[in-house]
Tab-separated table of C-alpha atoms and ligand atoms in Angstrom:
chain	number	residue	atom	x	y	z
A	251	MET	CA	90.718	-96.969	-96.259
A	252	ILE	CA	92.241	-93.606	-95.215
A	253	ILE	CA	89.689	-93.199	-92.426
A	254	ASP	CA	90.408	-96.732	-91.295
A	255	ALA	CA	94.151	-96.054	-91.158
A	256	PHE	CA	93.599	-92.777	-89.315
A	257	LEU	CA	91.382	-94.442	-86.731
A	258	LYS	CA	93.835	-97.269	-86.194
A	259	LYS	CA	96.770	-94.945	-85.754
A	260	HIS	CA	95.210	-92.298	-83.531
A	261	LEU	CA	91.995	-93.598	-82.025
A	262	LEU	CA	93.488	-96.701	-80.487
A	263	PRO	CA	96.237	-94.953	-78.455
A	264	VAL	CA	93.625	-92.524	-77.145
A	265	LEU	CA	91.328	-95.371	-76.147
A	266	LEU	CA	94.220	-97.252	-74.532
A	267	MET	CA	95.140	-94.179	-72.494
A	268	ALA	CA	91.488	-93.658	-71.579
A	269	GLY	CA	91.340	-97.271	-70.381
A	270	ALA	CA	94.414	-96.805	-68.182
A	271	VAL	CA	93.255	-93.468	-66.725
A	272	GLY	CA	89.738	-94.822	-66.243
A	273	GLY	CA	91.243	-97.809	-64.416
A	274	VAL	CA	93.154	-95.570	-62.009
A	275	VAL	CA	90.005	-93.559	-61.280
A	276	ALA	CA	87.805	-96.636	-60.874
A	277	GLY	CA	90.392	-98.322	-58.621
A	278	GLY	CA	90.759	-95.153	-56.562
A	279	VAL	CA	87.030	-94.659	-56.137
A	280	THR	CA	86.369	-98.290	-55.197
A	281	SER	CA	89.473	-98.810	-53.052
A	282	GLY	CA	87.281	-99.752	-50.079
A	283	PHE	CA	85.951	-102.749	-52.010
A	284	TRP	CA	89.314	-104.473	-52.393
A	285	ASN	CA	89.668	-105.808	-48.856
A	286	GLY	CA	88.468	-109.300	-49.716
A	287	GLN	CA	84.892	-108.622	-48.610
A	288	HIS	CA	83.480	-108.254	-52.114
A	289	PRO	CA	84.764	-111.272	-54.014
A	290	ALA	CA	82.106	-111.164	-56.736
A	291	PHE	CA	82.968	-107.600	-57.632
A	292	THR	CA	86.767	-107.887	-57.425
A	293	GLY	CA	86.623	-111.323	-59.038
A	294	SER	CA	84.766	-109.934	-62.068
A	295	VAL	CA	87.284	-107.147	-62.585
A	296	HIS	CA	90.118	-109.653	-62.220
A	297	LEU	CA	88.472	-112.032	-64.699
A	298	VAL	CA	88.219	-109.374	-67.408
A	299	GLY	CA	91.909	-108.459	-66.968
A	300	GLU	CA	92.963	-112.087	-66.837
A	301	LEU	CA	91.068	-113.023	-69.990
A	302	PHE	CA	92.626	-110.129	-71.836
A	303	MET	CA	96.151	-111.019	-70.681
A	304	ASN	CA	95.554	-114.628	-71.668
A	305	LEU	CA	94.381	-113.575	-75.120
A	306	LEU	CA	97.604	-111.650	-75.577
A	307	LYS	CA	99.777	-114.425	-74.185
A	308	ILE	CA	98.078	-117.105	-76.265
A	309	MET	CA	99.392	-115.362	-79.380
A	310	VAL	CA	102.985	-114.946	-78.240
A	311	ILE	CA	104.555	-118.354	-78.926
A	312	PRO	CA	102.814	-119.016	-82.280
A	313	PHE	CA	103.573	-115.483	-83.409
A	314	ILE	CA	107.232	-115.694	-82.410
A	315	VAL	CA	107.683	-118.962	-84.290
A	316	THR	CA	106.180	-117.705	-87.553
A	317	SER	CA	107.817	-114.266	-87.249
A	318	MET	CA	111.291	-115.590	-86.619
A	319	ILE	CA	111.093	-118.221	-89.358
A	320	LEU	CA	109.924	-115.605	-91.849
A	321	GLY	CA	112.507	-113.130	-90.568
A	322	VAL	CA	115.301	-115.604	-91.314
A	323	THR	CA	113.952	-116.937	-94.603
A	324	SER	CA	113.048	-113.582	-96.094
A	325	MET	CA	116.283	-111.815	-95.234
A	326	GLY	CA	117.639	-112.471	-98.694
A	327	GLY	CA	120.988	-114.134	-98.268
A	328	GLN	CA	123.284	-115.288	-95.533
A	329	SER	CA	125.447	-112.191	-95.393
A	330	ALA	CA	122.498	-109.828	-94.849
A	331	LEU	CA	121.307	-112.154	-92.132
A	332	LYS	CA	124.697	-112.287	-90.444
A	333	ARG	CA	125.116	-108.526	-90.600
A	334	SER	CA	121.652	-107.930	-89.166
A	335	PHE	CA	122.182	-110.394	-86.345
A	336	LEU	CA	125.504	-108.940	-85.438
A	337	THR	CA	124.231	-105.358	-85.532
A	338	THR	CA	121.245	-106.376	-83.395
A	339	LEU	CA	123.329	-108.073	-80.737
A	340	ILE	CA	125.953	-105.329	-80.587
A	341	PHE	CA	123.325	-102.590	-80.384
A	342	TYR	CA	121.319	-104.404	-77.723
A	343	PHE	CA	124.373	-105.064	-75.611
A	344	PHE	CA	125.693	-101.536	-75.994
A	345	THR	CA	122.393	-99.863	-75.015
A	346	THR	CA	121.852	-102.172	-72.051
A	347	VAL	CA	125.306	-101.317	-70.741
A	348	LEU	CA	124.573	-97.605	-71.217
A	349	ALA	CA	121.329	-98.025	-69.268
A	350	VAL	CA	123.147	-99.752	-66.409
A	351	ILE	CA	125.793	-97.030	-66.277
A	352	THR	CA	123.068	-94.362	-66.187
A	353	GLY	CA	121.353	-96.155	-63.312
A	354	LEU	CA	124.570	-96.613	-61.355
A	355	LEU	CA	125.564	-92.962	-61.774
A	356	LEU	CA	122.176	-91.740	-60.592
A	357	VAL	CA	121.894	-94.098	-57.637
A	358	THR	CA	125.361	-93.021	-56.497
A	359	LEU	CA	124.540	-89.339	-56.947
A	360	ILE	CA	121.065	-89.376	-55.379
A	361	SER	CA	121.911	-92.016	-52.730
A	362	PRO	CA	118.261	-92.928	-52.110
A	363	GLY	CA	119.288	-95.589	-49.578
A	364	GLU	CA	120.647	-92.974	-47.223
A	365	VAL	CA	117.357	-91.097	-47.219
A	366	GLY	CA	114.682	-93.756	-47.068
A	367	ASN	CA	114.569	-96.717	-44.766
A	368	LEU	CA	113.482	-100.249	-45.430
A	369	SER	CA	111.172	-100.503	-42.461
A	370	GLN	CA	108.674	-102.885	-44.075
A	371	SER	CA	111.278	-105.602	-44.137
A	372	GLY	CA	110.088	-109.171	-44.365
A	373	THR	CA	111.948	-112.002	-45.955
A	374	VAL	CA	111.723	-113.925	-49.168
A	375	ALA	CA	113.328	-117.246	-49.977
A	376	SER	CA	117.044	-117.009	-49.402
A	377	SER	CA	119.429	-117.461	-52.265
A	378	HIS	CA	122.460	-119.638	-52.907
A	379	PRO	CA	125.730	-117.851	-53.276
A	380	LEU	CA	125.997	-117.333	-57.004
A	381	LYS	CA	128.883	-115.847	-58.904
A	382	TRP	CA	128.821	-113.663	-61.980
A	383	TYR	CA	129.720	-116.650	-64.159
A	384	ASP	CA	126.667	-118.534	-62.843
A	385	ALA	CA	124.566	-115.710	-64.245
A	386	LEU	CA	126.392	-116.048	-67.540
A	387	PHE	CA	126.033	-119.839	-67.631
A	388	SER	CA	122.336	-119.808	-66.811
A	389	THR	CA	121.642	-117.188	-69.477
A	390	ILE	CA	123.550	-119.154	-72.100
A	391	ARG	CA	121.977	-122.446	-70.991
A	392	SER	CA	118.442	-121.137	-71.500
A	393	THR	CA	119.162	-120.464	-75.173
A	394	VAL	CA	119.288	-124.173	-75.995
A	395	PRO	CA	116.429	-126.078	-74.365
A	396	SER	CA	116.326	-129.850	-74.507
A	397	ASN	CA	112.622	-129.933	-75.202
A	398	ILE	CA	110.942	-127.345	-77.387
A	399	VAL	CA	107.422	-128.149	-76.192
A	400	MET	CA	108.458	-127.798	-72.566
A	401	ALA	CA	110.271	-124.522	-73.285
A	402	ALA	CA	107.168	-123.182	-75.019
A	403	ALA	CA	104.904	-124.394	-72.225
A	404	LYS	CA	107.076	-122.726	-69.617
A	405	GLY	CA	107.161	-119.521	-71.650
A	406	GLU	CA	110.943	-119.769	-72.078
A	407	ILE	CA	110.868	-117.671	-75.191
A	408	ILE	CA	114.587	-117.577	-75.810
A	409	GLY	CA	114.589	-121.346	-76.402
A	410	VAL	CA	111.676	-121.023	-78.824
A	411	ILE	CA	113.590	-118.307	-80.654
A	412	THR	CA	116.656	-120.529	-81.060
A	413	PHE	CA	114.506	-123.329	-82.415
A	414	SER	CA	112.724	-120.991	-84.838
A	415	ILE	CA	115.974	-119.501	-86.090
A	416	LEU	CA	117.410	-122.967	-86.658
A	417	THR	CA	114.246	-124.036	-88.483
A	418	GLY	CA	114.508	-120.894	-90.633
A	419	PHE	CA	118.116	-121.775	-91.522
A	420	GLY	CA	117.068	-125.330	-92.300
A	421	ILE	CA	114.374	-124.089	-94.669
A	422	LEU	CA	116.882	-121.840	-96.416
A	423	HIS	CA	119.235	-124.741	-96.857
A	424	ILE	CA	116.827	-127.195	-98.451
A	425	GLY	CA	116.265	-124.857	-101.373
A	426	LYS	CA	113.145	-125.333	-103.483
A	427	LYS	CA	111.728	-127.979	-101.189
A	428	GLY	CA	111.397	-125.332	-98.467
A	429	LYS	CA	109.226	-123.023	-100.555
A	430	VAL	CA	105.993	-124.626	-99.458
A	431	LEU	CA	106.986	-124.218	-95.813
A	432	VAL	CA	107.715	-120.531	-96.274
A	433	GLU	CA	104.323	-120.032	-97.918
A	434	PHE	CA	102.617	-121.995	-95.176
A	435	THR	CA	104.383	-120.001	-92.453
A	436	GLN	CA	103.548	-116.755	-94.233
A	437	SER	CA	99.895	-117.575	-94.387
A	438	LEU	CA	99.872	-118.689	-90.749
A	439	ASN	CA	101.589	-115.445	-89.815
A	440	ASP	CA	98.913	-113.484	-91.699
A	441	VAL	CA	96.231	-115.303	-89.736
A	442	PHE	CA	97.909	-114.506	-86.411
A	443	THR	CA	98.320	-110.880	-87.437
A	444	LYS	CA	94.591	-110.749	-88.194
A	445	LEU	CA	93.756	-112.194	-84.781
A	446	ILE	CA	96.041	-109.663	-83.112
A	447	ASN	CA	94.279	-106.870	-85.015
A	448	TRP	CA	91.035	-108.000	-83.453
A	449	ILE	CA	92.458	-108.493	-79.979
A	450	ILE	CA	93.925	-105.009	-79.745
A	451	TRP	CA	90.509	-103.450	-80.160
A	452	ILE	CA	89.440	-104.941	-76.855
A	453	ALA	CA	92.685	-103.802	-75.241
A	454	PRO	CA	91.183	-100.579	-73.821
A	455	LEU	CA	88.729	-102.679	-71.806
A	456	GLY	CA	91.421	-105.161	-70.759
A	457	ILE	CA	93.772	-102.384	-69.725
A	458	PHE	CA	90.965	-100.691	-67.827
A	459	ALA	CA	90.381	-103.879	-65.814
A	460	ILE	CA	94.084	-104.519	-65.131
A	461	VAL	CA	94.799	-100.981	-63.943
A	462	PHE	CA	91.504	-100.914	-62.025
A	463	GLU	CA	92.522	-104.021	-60.075
A	464	ASN	CA	96.082	-102.868	-59.442
A	465	THR	CA	95.001	-99.488	-58.162
A	466	GLY	CA	92.283	-101.021	-56.003
A	467	LEU	CA	94.648	-103.605	-54.508
A	468	ALA	CA	97.243	-100.923	-53.808
A	469	GLY	CA	94.674	-99.229	-51.572
A	470	GLY	CA	93.555	-96.542	-54.004
A	471	PHE	CA	95.064	-93.065	-54.058
A	472	ASN	CA	95.946	-93.106	-50.354
A	473	GLY	CA	97.632	-96.487	-50.603
A	474	ILE	CA	99.693	-95.414	-53.585
A	475	THR	CA	100.676	-92.149	-51.906
A	476	SER	CA	101.882	-93.917	-48.788
A	477	GLN	CA	103.911	-96.393	-50.883
A	478	LEU	CA	105.412	-93.458	-52.726
A	479	LYS	CA	106.377	-91.781	-49.459
A	480	GLY	CA	108.262	-94.741	-48.006
A	481	LEU	CA	110.232	-95.572	-51.113
A	482	GLY	CA	109.878	-92.236	-52.877
A	483	PHE	CA	113.560	-91.504	-53.377
A	484	TYR	CA	114.251	-94.972	-54.612
A	485	MET	CA	111.398	-94.761	-57.106
A	486	LEU	CA	112.495	-91.326	-58.144
A	487	THR	CA	115.992	-92.633	-58.852
A	488	VAL	CA	114.712	-95.524	-60.966
A	489	ILE	CA	112.290	-93.310	-62.891
A	490	ALA	CA	114.939	-90.599	-63.389
A	491	GLY	CA	117.357	-93.193	-64.775
A	492	LEU	CA	114.711	-94.677	-67.057
A	493	SER	CA	113.815	-91.172	-68.263
A	494	VAL	CA	117.423	-90.314	-69.115
A	495	HIS	CA	117.704	-93.530	-71.080
A	496	ALA	CA	114.332	-93.204	-72.831
A	497	PHE	CA	114.341	-89.473	-73.523
A	498	LEU	CA	118.028	-88.780	-74.075
A	499	THR	CA	120.223	-91.780	-74.757
A	500	LEU	CA	117.947	-93.796	-77.044
A	501	PRO	CA	116.593	-90.814	-79.045
A	502	LEU	CA	120.125	-89.527	-79.516
A	503	LEU	CA	121.324	-92.896	-80.776
A	504	LEU	CA	118.287	-93.173	-83.033
A	505	PHE	CA	118.935	-89.789	-84.531
A	506	LEU	CA	122.683	-90.205	-84.901
A	507	LEU	CA	122.550	-93.694	-86.360
A	508	THR	CA	119.455	-93.455	-88.556
A	509	GLY	CA	118.670	-89.755	-88.967
A	510	ARG	CA	115.069	-90.422	-87.984
A	511	ASN	CA	113.072	-87.984	-85.888
A	512	PRO	CA	112.807	-89.556	-82.404
A	513	VAL	CA	109.474	-87.927	-81.563
A	514	SER	CA	107.620	-89.111	-84.630
A	515	TYR	CA	109.359	-92.467	-84.405
A	516	ALA	CA	108.151	-92.857	-80.813
A	517	LEU	CA	104.629	-91.827	-81.780
A	518	ASN	CA	104.574	-94.706	-84.241
A	519	PHE	CA	104.989	-97.036	-81.275
A	520	SER	CA	102.537	-95.291	-78.949
A	521	GLN	CA	100.152	-98.263	-78.964
A	522	ALA	CA	102.899	-100.708	-78.034
A	523	ILE	CA	104.328	-98.419	-75.356
A	524	ILE	CA	100.933	-97.865	-73.722
A	525	MET	CA	100.330	-101.593	-73.885
A	526	ALA	CA	103.724	-102.263	-72.271
A	527	PHE	CA	102.949	-99.779	-69.519
A	528	SER	CA	99.570	-101.357	-68.875
A	529	THR	CA	100.503	-105.032	-69.027
A	530	ALA	CA	104.087	-104.862	-67.674
A	531	SER	CA	105.013	-107.584	-70.136
A	532	SER	CA	107.201	-107.118	-73.217
A	533	ALA	CA	106.135	-110.573	-74.424
A	534	ALA	CA	102.428	-109.794	-74.261
A	535	THR	CA	103.156	-106.520	-76.072
A	536	LEU	CA	105.334	-108.113	-78.775
A	537	PRO	CA	102.696	-108.726	-81.473
A	538	LEU	CA	101.659	-105.093	-81.228
A	539	THR	CA	105.267	-103.894	-81.289
A	540	VAL	CA	105.854	-105.821	-84.523
A	541	LYS	CA	102.648	-104.451	-86.005
A	542	ASN	CA	103.563	-100.846	-85.090
A	543	SER	CA	107.042	-101.330	-86.498
A	544	ILE	CA	105.842	-102.583	-89.868
A	545	GLU	CA	102.670	-100.559	-90.337
A	546	ASN	CA	103.445	-97.250	-88.626
A	547	ALA	CA	107.226	-96.933	-88.467
A	548	LYS	CA	107.639	-98.542	-91.904
A	549	ASN	CA	110.592	-100.644	-90.797
A	550	SER	CA	111.243	-103.593	-93.068
A	551	GLU	CA	109.059	-106.581	-92.347
A	552	SER	CA	111.846	-109.136	-92.112
A	553	ILE	CA	113.971	-106.938	-89.832
A	554	SER	CA	110.990	-106.302	-87.538
A	555	GLN	CA	110.173	-110.000	-87.420
A	556	LEU	CA	113.729	-110.861	-86.526
A	557	VAL	CA	114.860	-108.029	-84.288
A	558	LEU	CA	111.749	-107.469	-82.163
A	559	PRO	CA	111.107	-110.994	-80.813
A	560	LEU	CA	114.812	-111.223	-79.989
A	561	GLY	CA	114.639	-107.793	-78.352
A	562	ALA	CA	111.580	-108.626	-76.274
A	563	THR	CA	113.529	-111.513	-74.791
A	564	VAL	CA	117.122	-110.379	-74.466
A	565	ASN	CA	117.093	-106.593	-74.715
A	566	MET	CA	115.797	-105.171	-71.466
A	567	ASP	CA	117.460	-101.821	-70.907
A	568	GLY	CA	114.850	-100.755	-68.353
A	569	THR	CA	115.159	-103.985	-66.382
A	570	ALA	CA	118.970	-103.849	-66.313
A	571	LEU	CA	118.942	-100.245	-65.097
A	572	TYR	CA	116.315	-101.074	-62.506
A	573	GLU	CA	118.199	-104.084	-61.150
A	574	ALA	CA	121.429	-102.133	-60.764
A	575	VAL	CA	119.692	-99.249	-58.984
A	576	ALA	CA	117.691	-101.553	-56.719
A	577	VAL	CA	120.704	-103.564	-55.580
A	578	VAL	CA	122.799	-100.487	-54.822
A	579	PHE	CA	119.819	-98.890	-53.070
A	580	VAL	CA	119.379	-101.909	-50.793
A	581	ALA	CA	123.101	-101.966	-49.998
A	582	GLN	CA	123.019	-98.232	-49.197
A	583	SER	CA	119.953	-98.685	-46.971
A	584	PHE	CA	121.754	-101.289	-44.915
A	585	GLY	CA	124.824	-99.105	-44.612
A	586	MET	CA	126.974	-101.393	-46.774
A	587	HIS	CA	129.930	-99.899	-48.541
A	588	LEU	CA	130.263	-101.172	-52.085
A	589	SER	CA	133.756	-101.361	-53.504
A	590	PHE	CA	134.568	-100.375	-57.053
A	591	VAL	CA	134.858	-104.045	-57.942
A	592	ALA	CA	131.435	-104.783	-56.419
A	593	ILE	CA	129.906	-101.979	-58.490
A	594	GLY	CA	131.552	-103.459	-61.601
A	595	ILE	CA	130.102	-106.881	-60.773
A	596	ILE	CA	126.680	-105.314	-60.242
A	597	ALA	CA	126.945	-103.658	-63.660
A	598	LEU	CA	127.918	-106.920	-65.353
A	599	THR	CA	125.398	-109.170	-63.602
A	600	SER	CA	122.529	-106.670	-63.988
A	601	THR	CA	123.135	-106.802	-67.726
A	602	LEU	CA	123.162	-110.609	-67.698
A	603	ALA	CA	120.198	-110.830	-65.330
A	604	ALA	CA	118.194	-108.582	-67.643
A	605	VAL	CA	119.068	-110.760	-70.629
A	606	GLY	CA	117.940	-113.797	-68.657
A	607	ALA	CA	114.753	-112.201	-67.307
A	608	ALA	CA	111.533	-113.469	-68.862
A	609	ALA	CA	109.456	-110.810	-70.589
A	610	ILE	CA	106.675	-111.063	-68.022
A	611	PRO	CA	105.615	-108.974	-64.999
A	612	HIS	CA	108.056	-108.892	-62.050
A	613	ALA	CA	110.680	-111.019	-63.803
A	614	GLY	CA	113.329	-108.406	-63.029
A	615	LEU	CA	112.699	-108.781	-59.333
A	616	VAL	CA	113.320	-112.511	-59.556
A	617	THR	CA	116.579	-112.387	-61.485
A	618	MET	CA	117.816	-109.665	-59.148
A	619	VAL	CA	118.676	-112.373	-56.607
A	620	MET	CA	121.548	-113.266	-58.906
A	621	VAL	CA	122.926	-109.719	-58.799
A	622	PHE	CA	122.822	-109.569	-55.003
A	623	SER	CA	124.560	-112.855	-54.754
A	624	ALA	CA	127.291	-112.069	-57.270
A	625	ALA	CA	127.997	-108.756	-55.504
A	626	ASP	CA	128.485	-110.669	-52.239
A	627	ILE	CA	125.614	-108.963	-50.484
A	628	PRO	CA	124.497	-111.246	-47.640
A	629	PRO	CA	121.310	-113.227	-48.419
A	630	GLU	CA	119.499	-111.820	-45.346
A	631	ILE	CA	120.021	-108.288	-46.611
A	632	ALA	CA	119.072	-109.292	-50.130
A	633	SER	CA	115.859	-110.977	-49.051
A	634	LYS	CA	114.858	-108.123	-46.744
A	635	GLY	CA	115.601	-105.643	-49.490
A	636	ILE	CA	113.597	-107.530	-52.103
A	637	ALA	CA	110.679	-107.910	-49.709
A	638	ALA	CA	110.691	-104.155	-49.117
A	639	ILE	CA	110.886	-103.029	-52.729
A	640	LEU	CA	108.304	-105.627	-53.750
A	641	ALA	CA	105.590	-103.240	-52.601
A	642	VAL	CA	106.297	-100.752	-55.365
A	643	ASP	CA	107.420	-103.184	-58.043
A	644	TRP	CA	104.031	-103.185	-59.754
A	645	ILE	CA	104.514	-99.473	-60.449
A	646	LEU	CA	108.179	-99.573	-61.493
A	647	ASP	CA	107.601	-102.663	-63.631
A	648	ARG	CA	105.348	-100.602	-65.927
A	649	PHE	CA	107.967	-97.931	-66.432
A	650	ARG	CA	110.825	-100.339	-67.082
A	651	THR	CA	108.761	-102.514	-69.437
A	652	SER	CA	107.878	-99.418	-71.495
A	653	VAL	CA	111.581	-98.578	-71.733
A	654	ASN	CA	112.357	-102.192	-72.670
A	655	VAL	CA	109.917	-101.993	-75.567
A	656	TRP	CA	111.134	-98.544	-76.635
A	657	GLY	CA	114.705	-99.893	-76.644
A	658	ASP	CA	113.620	-102.727	-78.956
A	659	ALA	CA	111.875	-100.255	-81.229
A	660	VAL	CA	114.986	-98.094	-81.531
A	661	GLY	CA	117.101	-101.199	-82.123
A	662	THR	CA	114.853	-102.154	-85.041
A	663	ALA	CA	115.345	-98.799	-86.766
A	664	VAL	CA	119.091	-99.027	-86.258
A	665	VAL	CA	119.350	-102.558	-87.660
A	666	ASP	CA	117.023	-101.618	-90.495
A	667	ARG	CA	119.381	-98.795	-91.374
A	668	LEU	CA	122.816	-100.238	-90.567
A	669	GLY	CA	122.296	-103.979	-90.553
A	670	SER	CA	120.740	-104.208	-93.965
A	671	ARG	CA	122.682	-101.220	-95.308
A	672	LYS	CA	119.476	-99.702	-96.536
A	673	THR	CA	119.096	-96.006	-97.159
A	674	LYS	CA	115.831	-94.478	-96.069
B	208	LIG	N1	108.208	-106.902	-66.971
B	208	LIG	C1	109.418	-106.730	-67.702
B	208	LIG	C2	109.195	-107.007	-69.167
B	208	LIG	O1	108.322	-107.761	-69.517
B	208	LIG	C3	110.531	-107.577	-67.176
B	208	LIG	C4	110.874	-107.120	-65.785
B	208	LIG	O2	110.265	-107.576	-64.823
B	208	LIG	O3	111.728	-106.240	-65.655
B	208	LIG	O4	109.880	-106.460	-69.993
């Protein structure tokens, strides 16, 4: 039992890291094979990565439904539930705004757009002129889907969350008659947790294949180095901002609000953070985040089940910071002067765009169109800018997704401490 727990806690993160590092090496060594001339080889690597990602994704919707229902029904009373919800939303909003401010300060200080140039400009589909309230409306609209099956099929997790929360409330309100449903959901949740326990043991192989393919497609070490050169300052700004948020802001908040040691708290989530870095998807990482929260960080089960699925969907500190930096960077590169009001709009819409972004790879790049539009940056500039930064998005996506997951993890500890008024 003790050996089993030790292996699970320490062996898995090491294997996950080994998979990622091995993938970089394998992709670097075989970079010459990724030019489309060796489809059997590249296809096999892709297949392994794809199967692994699918295995993770297949668990997401069922797991969210059972987790959220149990989170609501096991909270023990309406007032605890209300307090936890409110604390969660306030904390998520507050930290996302802090992340955006950090990004905006750094991009203004470093001014990466004045150093680099966006020479590889192409175009992507042009956008309609959107306003900040369009961003708000579309985010709010996605919370109430008209068809739950369609929302689930499209991976619109926020809609599934609303439905699950409502179902949880319904169960609470029918009293004794709901008991059987809670037991059923609990046992289903146990089954999913078991499946996830199995799946994560093949994660090192899956991560190896994903990183292998990405490195190979990027042209190996040389390809990555040349991408870094062109957009180096921009990447540096994003990564510096993410680092400030992940290593200073969030740990400080964690310590001040819960008294927990940020280093050991982060180590509890090492599996989830490595998984987020490797898959670039908070949704695919979610089951592992919940598992780490309950088993390693010892956060309460109901709080983890409630706060983390919500966080994976709406709390994207890394994405918000990234969107704000990217938009200002593009404007700087094209010599545009941004007024104080425009910066304010960028801050607001980056926050909303991050809330609205799906928890899947590259989602932040898609919702960024909204930020450009709201800040009145001409569509030609926006599309050229997005086309240029697309090249390095696969790298930055990993960093911001890790910060997104870390932000959710910190939020869980805070709600566990403040929301449920529990003393640890
Ligand atoms: N990949 C990110 C996530 O899943 C979203 C984004 O593209 O920023 O959290």
